[in-house]
């Protein structure tokens, strides 16, 4: 995706402040998987968070991303720990897998990336590389919700999607953002090649923790300061910052940027948002797609 591939994009901040996927989500994917765990491929791997996690479960794991900066970040992160056979390749989801043998992949995943893929080019390559009975798991999350603070959530949504050039709405890369907002419904595994396809969706609410609909796989307690750092990793914020080079965040010594303005607006009513150390409950709307490549052995009784 073009924004994250730009040399000016702060990949270190992305790695530091994006939410870490909970154990529950990995368990949800791995419980679905059947058969050997020889090779896992992570498409759009970004800084390698998921690649490194799954490397503990598979004999070999390959992370692929079109951003050279992300790949450098991923390799640096992998050096900090002791992992089994893990590699990071620069390339796209659609063509970056050409060196992988046909039918050799046991699990292919894409975390917060599938909404950027060219679906017409992607699916023939997935059909080629995944073994019969192998697993595909794509997941993503959209906007977070302050589940105990309806006003804060409403203000954030207004700033995020207002199309005025001084707000963030016009800076979201499309159609990827709209696909993600619709919880990946546009991503459909071809039924002639894939079976046992399921989707797990969660739509959070502002009536307290776990008040939304569906299976909640993305929930954390974050400080207000961490929330501010996270929203500055949004692709729309990066576009806004390029269009407003003189607007510098207060924590960077400036007079304030769009996120400072947004949190000031939130704090007019929800005064706790003035305190960067204050903890708040956050949930993300999410979607997980799981599918098996046709041709594998029948399920065991």
Coordinates of N, CA, C and O in Angstrom, one line a residue, residues 176-298:
X176 N -9.3 0.7 -0.5 CA -8.9 -0.1 0.6 C -9.6 0.2 1.9 O -10.1 -0.7 2.7
X177 N -9.7 1.5 2.3 CA -10.3 1.9 3.5 C -11.8 1.5 3.6 O -12.3 1.0 4.6
X178 N -12.5 1.7 2.5 CA -13.9 1.3 2.4 C -14.2 -0.2 2.6 O -15.1 -0.6 3.3
X179 N -13.3 -0.9 2.0 CA -13.3 -2.4 2.2 C -13.2 -2.8 3.6 O -13.9 -3.6 4.2
X180 N -12.2 -2.2 4.3 CA -12.0 -2.4 5.7 C -13.1 -2.0 6.5 O -13.6 -2.7 7.5
X181 N -13.7 -0.8 6.3 CA -14.8 -0.3 7.0 C -16.0 -1.3 6.9 O -16.8 -1.4 7.9
X182 N -16.1 -1.9 5.8 CA -17.2 -2.9 5.6 C -16.8 -4.3 6.0 O -17.4 -5.3 5.6
X183 N -15.8 -4.4 6.8 CA -15.4 -5.6 7.5 C -15.0 -6.7 6.5 O -15.4 -7.9 6.6
X184 N -14.3 -6.3 5.4 CA -13.7 -7.2 4.4 C -14.8 -8.0 3.6 O -14.5 -9.1 3.1
X185 N -16.0 -7.6 3.6 CA -17.1 -8.3 2.9 C -16.8 -8.4 1.4 O -17.3 -9.3 0.7
X186 N -16.0 -7.5 0.9 CA -15.7 -7.5 -0.6 C -14.7 -8.6 -0.9 O -14.4 -8.9 -2.1
X187 N -14.0 -9.2 0.1 CA -13.0 -10.2 -0.1 C -13.7 -11.6 0.0 O -14.1 -12.0 1.0
X188 N -13.7 -12.2 -1.1 CA -14.4 -13.5 -1.2 C -13.6 -14.6 -1.9 O -13.2 -14.5 -3.0
X189 N -13.3 -15.6 -1.1 CA -12.5 -16.7 -1.6 C -13.3 -17.5 -2.6 O -14.5 -17.8 -2.3
X190 N -12.8 -17.7 -3.8 CA -13.5 -18.4 -4.8 C -14.0 -19.8 -4.4 O -13.1 -20.6 -4.0
X191 N -15.2 -20.1 -4.4 CA -15.7 -21.4 -3.8 C -15.3 -22.6 -4.6 O -15.4 -23.7 -4.1
X192 N -14.9 -22.4 -5.9 CA -14.5 -23.5 -6.7 C -13.1 -24.0 -6.2 O -12.7 -25.2 -6.4
X193 N -12.4 -23.2 -5.5 CA -11.0 -23.5 -5.0 C -11.0 -23.7 -3.5 O -10.0 -24.3 -2.9
X194 N -11.9 -23.1 -2.7 CA -11.9 -23.1 -1.3 C -13.2 -23.5 -0.7 O -14.3 -23.3 -1.2
X195 N -13.1 -24.2 0.5 CA -14.3 -24.7 1.2 C -14.2 -24.4 2.6 O -13.2 -23.8 3.1
X196 N -15.3 -24.7 3.3 CA -15.4 -24.4 4.8 C -15.1 -22.9 5.1 O -14.4 -22.6 6.0
X197 N -15.6 -22.1 4.2 CA -15.3 -20.6 4.3 C -16.2 -20.1 5.5 O -17.4 -20.3 5.5
X198 N -15.6 -19.4 6.4 CA -16.4 -18.7 7.4 C -15.8 -17.3 7.7 O -14.7 -17.0 7.4
X199 N -16.7 -16.5 8.2 CA -16.4 -15.1 8.6 C -16.8 -14.9 10.0 O -17.9 -15.2 10.4
X200 N -15.9 -14.3 10.8 CA -16.2 -13.9 12.2 C -16.1 -12.4 12.3 O -15.0 -11.8 12.0
X201 N -17.2 -11.7 12.6 CA -17.3 -10.3 12.6 C -17.6 -9.8 14.0 O -18.3 -10.5 14.8
X202 N -17.0 -8.6 14.3 CA -17.4 -8.0 15.6 C -17.6 -6.5 15.3 O -16.8 -5.8 14.7
X203 N -18.7 -6.0 15.9 CA -19.1 -4.6 15.8 C -19.2 -4.0 17.2 O -20.2 -4.4 17.9
X204 N -18.3 -3.2 17.7 CA -18.3 -2.8 19.0 C -19.4 -1.7 19.3 O -20.0 -1.1 18.3
X205 N -19.7 -1.5 20.5 CA -20.7 -0.5 20.9 C -20.1 0.4 22.0 O -19.0 0.1 22.5
X206 N -20.9 1.4 22.4 CA -20.4 2.3 23.4 C -21.2 2.2 24.7 O -21.4 3.1 25.5
X207 N -21.6 0.9 25.0 CA -22.4 0.7 26.2 C -21.5 -0.1 27.2 O -22.1 -0.8 28.1
X208 N -20.2 -0.1 27.1 CA -19.3 -0.7 28.0 C -18.6 -1.9 27.3 O -18.9 -2.2 26.1
X209 N -17.6 -2.4 27.9 CA -16.8 -3.5 27.3 C -17.7 -4.7 26.9 O -18.6 -5.1 27.6
X210 N -17.3 -5.3 25.8 CA -18.0 -6.4 25.2 C -19.5 -6.2 25.0 O -20.3 -7.2 25.1
X211 N -19.9 -5.0 24.8 CA -21.3 -4.7 24.5 C -21.7 -4.8 23.1 O -22.9 -4.6 22.7
X212 N -20.7 -5.1 22.2 CA -21.0 -5.1 20.8 C -21.6 -6.5 20.3 O -21.9 -7.3 21.1
X213 N -21.7 -6.6 19.0 CA -22.3 -7.8 18.4 C -21.2 -8.7 17.8 O -20.3 -8.1 17.0
X214 N -21.2 -10.0 18.0 CA -20.2 -10.9 17.4 C -19.1 -11.3 18.4 O -19.2 -11.1 19.6
X215 N -18.1 -11.9 17.8 CA -17.0 -12.4 18.6 C -15.9 -11.4 18.7 O -15.3 -11.0 17.7
X216 N -15.7 -10.9 19.9 CA -14.7 -9.8 20.2 C -13.3 -10.4 20.2 O -12.9 -11.1 21.1
X217 N -12.5 -10.1 19.2 CA -11.1 -10.6 19.2 C -10.1 -9.4 19.3 O -8.9 -9.7 19.3
X218 N -10.5 -8.2 19.5 CA -9.6 -7.1 19.6 C -10.0 -6.1 20.6 O -10.9 -5.2 20.4
X219 N -9.6 -6.3 21.8 CA -10.0 -5.4 23.0 C -8.7 -5.2 23.9 O -8.1 -6.1 24.2
X220 N -8.5 -3.9 24.3 CA -7.4 -3.6 25.1 C -7.7 -2.4 26.0 O -8.6 -1.6 25.7
X221 N -7.0 -2.3 27.1 CA -7.0 -1.1 27.9 C -5.7 -0.3 27.5 O -4.6 -0.9 27.7
X222 N -5.9 0.9 27.0 CA -4.8 1.7 26.6 C -4.8 3.0 27.4 O -5.9 3.5 27.8
X223 N -3.7 3.7 27.5 CA -3.7 5.0 28.0 C -4.1 6.0 27.0 O -4.0 5.7 25.8
X224 N -4.6 7.1 27.4 CA -4.9 8.2 26.4 C -3.7 8.5 25.5 O -3.9 8.7 24.3
X225 N -2.5 8.6 26.1 CA -1.3 8.9 25.4 C -1.1 7.9 24.3 O -0.7 8.2 23.2
X226 N -1.3 6.6 24.6 CA -1.1 5.5 23.6 C -2.1 5.6 22.5 O -1.7 5.4 21.3
X227 N -3.3 6.0 22.8 CA -4.3 6.2 21.8 C -3.9 7.3 20.8 O -4.1 7.2 19.6
X228 N -3.3 8.4 21.4 CA -2.8 9.5 20.5 C -1.7 9.0 19.6 O -1.7 9.4 18.4
X229 N -0.8 8.2 20.1 CA 0.3 7.7 19.3 C -0.3 6.8 18.2 O 0.2 6.8 17.1
X230 N -1.2 5.9 18.6 CA -1.8 5.0 17.6 C -2.5 5.7 16.5 O -2.2 5.4 15.3
X231 N -3.3 6.7 16.7 CA -4.0 7.4 15.6 C -3.1 8.1 14.7 O -3.4 8.3 13.5
X232 N -1.9 8.4 15.2 CA -0.9 9.0 14.3 C -0.2 8.0 13.4 O 0.6 8.4 12.6
X233 N -0.6 6.7 13.5 CA -0.1 5.7 12.5 C -1.1 5.5 11.4 O -0.8 4.8 10.5
X234 N -2.3 6.1 11.5 CA -3.3 6.0 10.4 C -2.7 6.5 9.1 O -2.0 7.5 9.1
X235 N -3.1 5.8 8.0 CA -2.6 6.3 6.7 C -3.2 7.6 6.4 O -2.6 8.5 5.7
X236 N -4.5 7.9 6.9 CA -5.1 9.2 6.6 C -4.3 10.3 7.3 O -4.2 11.4 6.8
X237 N -3.8 10.0 8.5 CA -3.0 11.1 9.2 C -1.7 11.4 8.4 O -1.3 12.5 8.3
X238 N -1.1 10.3 7.9 CA 0.1 10.6 7.1 C -0.2 11.5 5.9 O 0.6 12.4 5.6
X239 N -1.3 11.2 5.2 CA -1.7 12.1 4.1 C -2.0 13.5 4.6 O -1.6 14.5 3.9
X240 N -2.7 13.6 5.7 CA -3.0 14.9 6.2 C -1.7 15.7 6.6 O -1.6 16.9 6.3
X241 N -0.8 15.0 7.2 CA 0.4 15.7 7.6 C 1.2 16.2 6.4 O 1.9 17.2 6.5
X242 N 1.2 15.4 5.3 CA 1.9 15.8 4.1 C 1.2 17.1 3.5 O 1.9 18.0 3.0
X243 N -0.1 17.2 3.7 CA -0.8 18.4 3.2 C -0.7 19.6 4.2 O -1.0 20.7 3.8
X244 N -0.3 19.3 5.4 CA -0.2 20.4 6.4 C 1.2 20.3 7.1 O 1.3 20.0 8.3
X245 N 2.2 20.6 6.3 CA 3.6 20.4 6.9 C 3.9 21.3 8.0 O 4.9 21.0 8.8
X246 N 3.2 22.4 8.2 CA 3.5 23.4 9.3 C 2.8 23.0 10.6 O 3.1 23.7 11.6
X247 N 1.9 22.1 10.5 CA 1.2 21.7 11.7 C 1.9 20.6 12.4 O 2.0 19.4 12.0
X248 N 2.6 20.9 13.5 CA 3.4 19.9 14.2 C 2.8 19.6 15.6 O 2.3 20.5 16.3
X249 N 2.8 18.3 15.9 CA 2.2 17.9 17.2 C 2.9 18.6 18.4 O 4.0 18.9 18.4
X250 N 2.1 18.8 19.4 CA 2.6 19.4 20.6 C 3.7 18.6 21.2 O 4.7 19.2 21.8
X251 N 3.6 17.3 21.2 CA 4.7 16.5 21.8 C 5.9 16.5 21.0 O 7.0 15.9 21.4
X252 N 5.9 17.1 19.8 CA 7.1 17.3 19.0 C 7.6 18.7 19.0 O 8.5 19.1 18.2
X253 N 7.0 19.5 19.9 CA 7.4 20.9 20.1 C 6.6 21.9 19.3 O 7.0 23.1 19.3
X254 N 5.6 21.4 18.6 CA 4.8 22.3 17.7 C 3.6 22.9 18.5 O 3.4 22.7 19.7
X255 N 2.8 23.6 17.7 CA 1.6 24.2 18.3 C 0.4 23.3 18.3 O -0.7 23.6 18.8
X256 N 0.5 22.1 17.6 CA -0.6 21.2 17.6 C -0.9 20.8 16.2 O -0.7 21.5 15.2
X257 N -1.4 19.5 16.1 CA -1.8 19.0 14.8 C -3.3 18.6 14.9 O -4.0 18.9 15.8
X258 N -3.8 17.9 13.8 CA -5.2 17.5 13.8 C -5.5 16.6 15.0 O -6.7 16.6 15.5
X259 N -4.6 15.7 15.4 CA -4.9 14.8 16.5 C -5.0 15.6 17.8 O -5.8 15.3 18.7
X260 N -4.1 16.6 18.0 CA -4.2 17.4 19.2 C -5.6 18.1 19.2 O -6.2 18.2 20.3
X261 N -6.0 18.6 18.1 CA -7.3 19.3 18.0 C -8.4 18.3 18.3 O -9.4 18.7 19.0
X262 N -8.3 17.1 17.8 CA -9.4 16.1 18.0 C -9.5 15.8 19.5 O -10.6 15.7 20.0
X263 N -8.4 15.5 20.1 CA -8.4 15.2 21.5 C -8.8 16.4 22.4 O -9.4 16.2 23.5
X264 N -8.5 17.6 22.0 CA -9.0 18.8 22.7 C -10.5 18.8 22.6 O -11.2 19.1 23.6
X265 N -11.1 18.5 21.5 CA -12.5 18.5 21.3 C -13.2 17.4 22.1 O -14.2 17.7 22.8
X266 N -12.6 16.3 22.2 CA -13.1 15.2 23.0 C -13.1 15.6 24.5 O -14.0 15.4 25.2
X267 N -12.0 16.2 24.9 CA -11.8 16.6 26.3 C -12.7 17.7 26.8 O -12.9 17.9 28.0
X268 N -13.4 18.4 25.9 CA -14.4 19.4 26.3 C -15.5 18.8 27.2 O -16.0 19.4 28.1
X269 N -15.8 17.6 26.8 CA -16.9 16.9 27.6 C -16.3 15.8 28.4 O -16.6 15.6 29.6
X270 N -15.4 14.9 27.8 CA -14.8 13.8 28.6 C -13.5 14.3 29.1 O -12.4 14.1 28.4
X271 N -13.4 14.9 30.2 CA -12.3 15.6 30.7 C -11.1 14.6 31.0 O -9.9 15.1 31.1
X272 N -11.4 13.4 31.2 CA -10.3 12.4 31.5 C -9.3 12.4 30.3 O -8.1 11.9 30.5
X273 N -9.7 12.7 29.1 CA -8.9 12.7 27.9 C -7.8 13.8 28.0 O -7.0 13.8 27.1
X274 N -7.8 14.6 29.0 CA -6.7 15.6 29.1 C -5.5 15.0 29.8 O -4.4 15.5 29.7
X275 N -5.7 13.8 30.4 CA -4.6 13.1 31.1 C -4.1 12.0 30.2 O -4.7 10.9 30.1
X276 N -2.9 12.1 29.7 CA -2.3 11.1 28.8 C -2.1 9.8 29.6 O -2.0 8.7 28.9
X277 N -2.0 9.8 30.9 CA -1.8 8.5 31.6 C -3.1 7.8 32.0 O -3.0 6.6 32.5
X278 N -4.2 8.4 31.7 CA -5.5 7.7 32.1 C -5.8 6.5 31.2 O -5.7 6.6 30.0
X279 N -6.2 5.4 31.8 CA -6.5 4.2 31.0 C -7.9 4.2 30.5 O -8.9 4.6 31.2
X280 N -8.1 3.8 29.3 CA -9.5 3.7 28.7 C -9.6 2.3 28.0 O -8.6 1.8 27.4
X281 N -10.8 1.8 28.0 CA -11.1 0.6 27.3 C -11.4 0.8 25.9 O -12.2 1.7 25.5
X282 N -10.7 0.1 25.0 CA -10.8 0.3 23.6 C -11.1 -1.1 22.9 O -10.5 -2.1 23.3
X283 N -12.1 -1.1 22.0 CA -12.4 -2.2 21.1 C -12.4 -1.8 19.7 O -12.8 -0.7 19.3
X284 N -12.0 -2.8 18.8 CA -12.0 -2.5 17.4 C -13.0 -3.4 16.7 O -13.2 -4.6 17.0
X285 N -13.7 -2.8 15.7 CA -14.5 -3.6 14.8 C -13.6 -4.5 14.0 O -12.6 -4.0 13.5
X286 N -13.9 -5.7 13.9 CA -12.9 -6.6 13.3 C -13.6 -7.7 12.4 O -14.9 -7.9 12.4
X287 N -12.8 -8.3 11.5 CA -13.3 -9.4 10.6 C -12.2 -10.4 10.5 O -11.0 -10.0 10.3
X288 N -12.5 -11.7 10.5 CA -11.6 -12.7 10.3 C -12.2 -13.7 9.2 O -13.4 -14.1 9.4
X289 N -11.5 -13.9 8.2 CA -12.0 -14.8 7.1 C -11.1 -16.1 7.2 O -9.8 -16.0 7.2
X290 N -11.7 -17.3 7.3 CA -10.9 -18.5 7.3 C -11.5 -19.4 6.1 O -12.7 -19.5 5.9
X291 N -10.6 -20.1 5.5 CA -11.0 -21.0 4.4 C -9.9 -22.1 4.2 O -8.8 -21.9 4.6
X292 N -10.4 -23.2 3.7 CA -9.5 -24.3 3.4 C -9.4 -24.6 1.9 O -10.4 -24.5 1.2
X293 N -8.2 -24.9 1.4 CA -8.1 -25.2 0.0 C -8.7 -26.6 -0.3 O -8.5 -27.6 0.4
X294 N -9.5 -26.6 -1.3 CA -10.2 -27.9 -1.7 C -9.2 -29.0 -2.1 O -8.1 -28.7 -2.5
X295 N -9.6 -30.2 -1.9 CA -8.7 -31.3 -2.3 C -8.0 -32.0 -1.1 O -7.3 -33.0 -1.3
X296 N -8.2 -31.5 0.1 CA -7.5 -32.1 1.2 C -8.3 -33.3 1.7 O -9.4 -33.6 1.3
X297 N -7.8 -34.0 2.7 CA -8.4 -35.2 3.3 C -9.7 -34.7 4.0 O -9.8 -33.6 4.5
X298 N -10.7 -35.6 4.1 CA -12.0 -35.3 4.8 C -11.7 -35.1 6.2 O -10.7 -35.6 6.8

